[in-house]
């Protein structure tokens, strides 16, 4: 272990030497004695500082809130009015509402206008007025070429009869085959049914098909077609049975005539149909006896 002198630095050794020399000088001058408080190697007191004491942690106790006491359940009051069914009495029948279905929408009175209210006086005077019904039969030229019967009733009965429905348009009572399925002759069910409807139900046939061997036109209508459409409407009326109506319009089918009627003829005020009213933008909305309120409201929302 090194001695104390060896542990001192050079600076401390020089300091000790200076102290010793100064002491000898003071002794020679009789300024200090041997027992003087001036020590040969005074030690420097070191001040030790205590680390700061940590503050005691305060533990907070959680106070539990008391749950409010449940109120006593109140007795539910009995209704003061009791129906006749609960009383055992027979209900009073309202004869005025029997078998009646109200499809009217009062809110539409402020949205839709009749053609007479919507168009100017001049247009009202020149417009063709119809009842919303087609009153004709097949174009006589087609009757002569294909041998159609003289009326719808005769055509139906002489070609098998039965009860018509949209699920069974031929009235045979047989269910339709799978959609898109080919028959023995390579025809789809839709084409097979259409071929049988040609003579039995011409209105259903011409609604989606043109005369056999005739090309169907698509796209905008020509001015000649528009004039011919109005001529047929003025003579036979229009608004339903669009398949029969289209037999007078070459190269067009029933649904094309129906769309042209609603999207162009009525908004232009060329024909006035009581089954249709117009919005502020001129769109024709069906409000006839077969109106469905939900469908009308949806059309108005899409505007």
PDB file of C-alpha atoms in Angstrom, residues 149-150 153-161 200:
ATOM      1  CA  UNK A 149    -108.178 -12.871 -86.380  1.00  0.00           C
ATOM      2  CA  UNK A 150    -110.612  -9.959 -86.367  1.00  0.00           C
ATOM      3  CA  UNK A 153    -110.937 -12.394 -78.104  1.00  0.00           C
ATOM      4  CA  UNK A 154    -111.114 -14.435 -81.316  1.00  0.00           C
ATOM      5  CA  UNK A 155    -107.321 -14.578 -81.610  1.00  0.00           C
ATOM      6  CA  UNK A 156    -107.010 -15.904 -78.060  1.00  0.00           C
ATOM      7  CA  UNK A 157    -109.768 -18.516 -78.237  1.00  0.00           C
ATOM      8  CA  UNK A 158    -108.981 -19.842 -81.718  1.00  0.00           C
ATOM      9  CA  UNK A 159    -105.326 -20.349 -80.800  1.00  0.00           C
ATOM     10  CA  UNK A 160    -105.775 -22.446 -77.673  1.00  0.00           C
ATOM     11  CA  UNK A 161    -107.544 -20.175 -75.174  1.00  0.00           C
ATOM     12  CA  UNK A 200    -102.650 -15.798 -80.075  1.00  0.00           C
TER      13      UNK A 200
END
